């Protein structure tokens, strides 16, 4: 069956609007995706019917809300093929998930003899939490360099990893360049040294099927909002053995078993890491997003996205003066580019006037922009509801940009 | 020309343009006549934060009037900062401090005034007014 993008677009109400009198082209999907009607309706439905606090009440509504909330957890577990539902920790987003691992794992396993490895391609969210915990624990932060092609230098990584390495934290797909990292190889190398790997899957979950057991990662983090679900919800998948050993991250209600002023006993997984009232409505809404995506099928989505990405790269490269960043590296969903010597801010300001939403700047990944010696880039990030016609409109806008700044 | 007179002149200039492209072409043109800051001032000290592009603004006092110079690595930002320089430069510190900035809204650049915009127009105005405050204080001290 062919991929009916026009039919799919009907499911996303926000796509059907005019910006500056022109039909919106939404190419900022790596920042956040638009939401299908099913997700929007589910959130409203929750507040209209079963809204109540979870895991506490004995009353009927609370039981309904708890069942729906735990139903979401099981759906997430099933979707990423985690071995156990208690290995799914609900957080506020990928950043929150990474902070949880950095702080909790860091306090337990990092000291002045320890090293943590991240990469040059990381989003600030997978840099700063590690910097802060390494500083606190007096551990050393090491960074996998990139090759000229824009891919991670695995040889350098193999030389870098040693007995002191306690954890490797790398992104699955780079948000700034769209480069797909050889995550299985990285995990294999790390596991040869018995070092666990945390994967920042904020972009990875969006563009590929994720099977955490097949991948072999020890932690996998992602946000709902980049994956067609509501904002304010994230997931931390962690292998049971690590989560059991790690101390709680934040403290308060729900995460405790018993509290006296002398001693508090912590709750079991996953509740040990889920303190306070969670974002129930949006967690339930996220299940609708997964159901929706699964209904279309990630394999079809991936095939279509690769097709329009390939079309987009070719179309833009055909314009004289357009330079695609990390061209030739394996990519997913993102075209990061520059036009002649035009500042990305100048280009972005004009592209916006065409009703096209792109992101300009360093994309919260300043280190890789510094390494490439550029002030930033223009990023068109695609989703399966984008079309080749929209890419053509971007190409037209780029030609106007070239004329205006010639 | 007073601040208000220059502002009115700029509003009239922009009223000639019907569409956004002409308006931005005018801003780009304005960037080309920007009084350029001396290279030695292009340091972090003169860099205005809150901009996606880099903007440096320097100010000096000459015969009771503030003279602004600037540069940016982005062309539109150059035009926008020159717009401000046309309004503020060669004016007394007190006039700059009290200047009404509503003309920016009138020329249809209101979107650039939002604090979430990354071009830092708000930061530029703030920095230029801050220079004026410093000069006003210095002038008072000299008079005292």
CSV table of C-alpha atoms in Angstrom, one decimal, chain A residues 345 359-360, chain B residues 49-53 109-123:
chain,number,residue,atom,x,y,z
A,345,UNK,CA,19.7,34.3,10.9
A,359,UNK,CA,15.1,26.6,12.8
A,360,UNK,CA,18.3,28.7,12.6
B,49,UNK,CA,23.7,39.2,24.4
B,50,UNK,CA,20.4,37.7,23.4
B,51,UNK,CA,21.1,37.8,19.7
B,52,UNK,CA,21.3,34.8,17.3
B,53,UNK,CA,23.7,36.9,15.3
B,109,UNK,CA,8.7,45.4,12.9
B,110,UNK,CA,6.7,44.8,16.0
B,111,UNK,CA,7.5,41.0,15.8
B,112,UNK,CA,11.1,41.9,16.4
B,113,UNK,CA,10.2,43.6,19.7
B,114,UNK,CA,9.0,40.4,21.3
B,115,UNK,CA,11.6,39.4,24.0
B,116,UNK,CA,11.5,35.8,22.6
B,117,UNK,CA,12.8,37.0,19.2
B,118,UNK,CA,16.4,36.0,18.9
B,119,UNK,CA,17.5,39.1,17.0
B,120,UNK,CA,17.9,41.0,20.2
B,121,UNK,CA,16.3,44.3,19.2
B,122,UNK,CA,15.1,44.7,22.7
B,123,UNK,CA,18.6,44.0,24.0
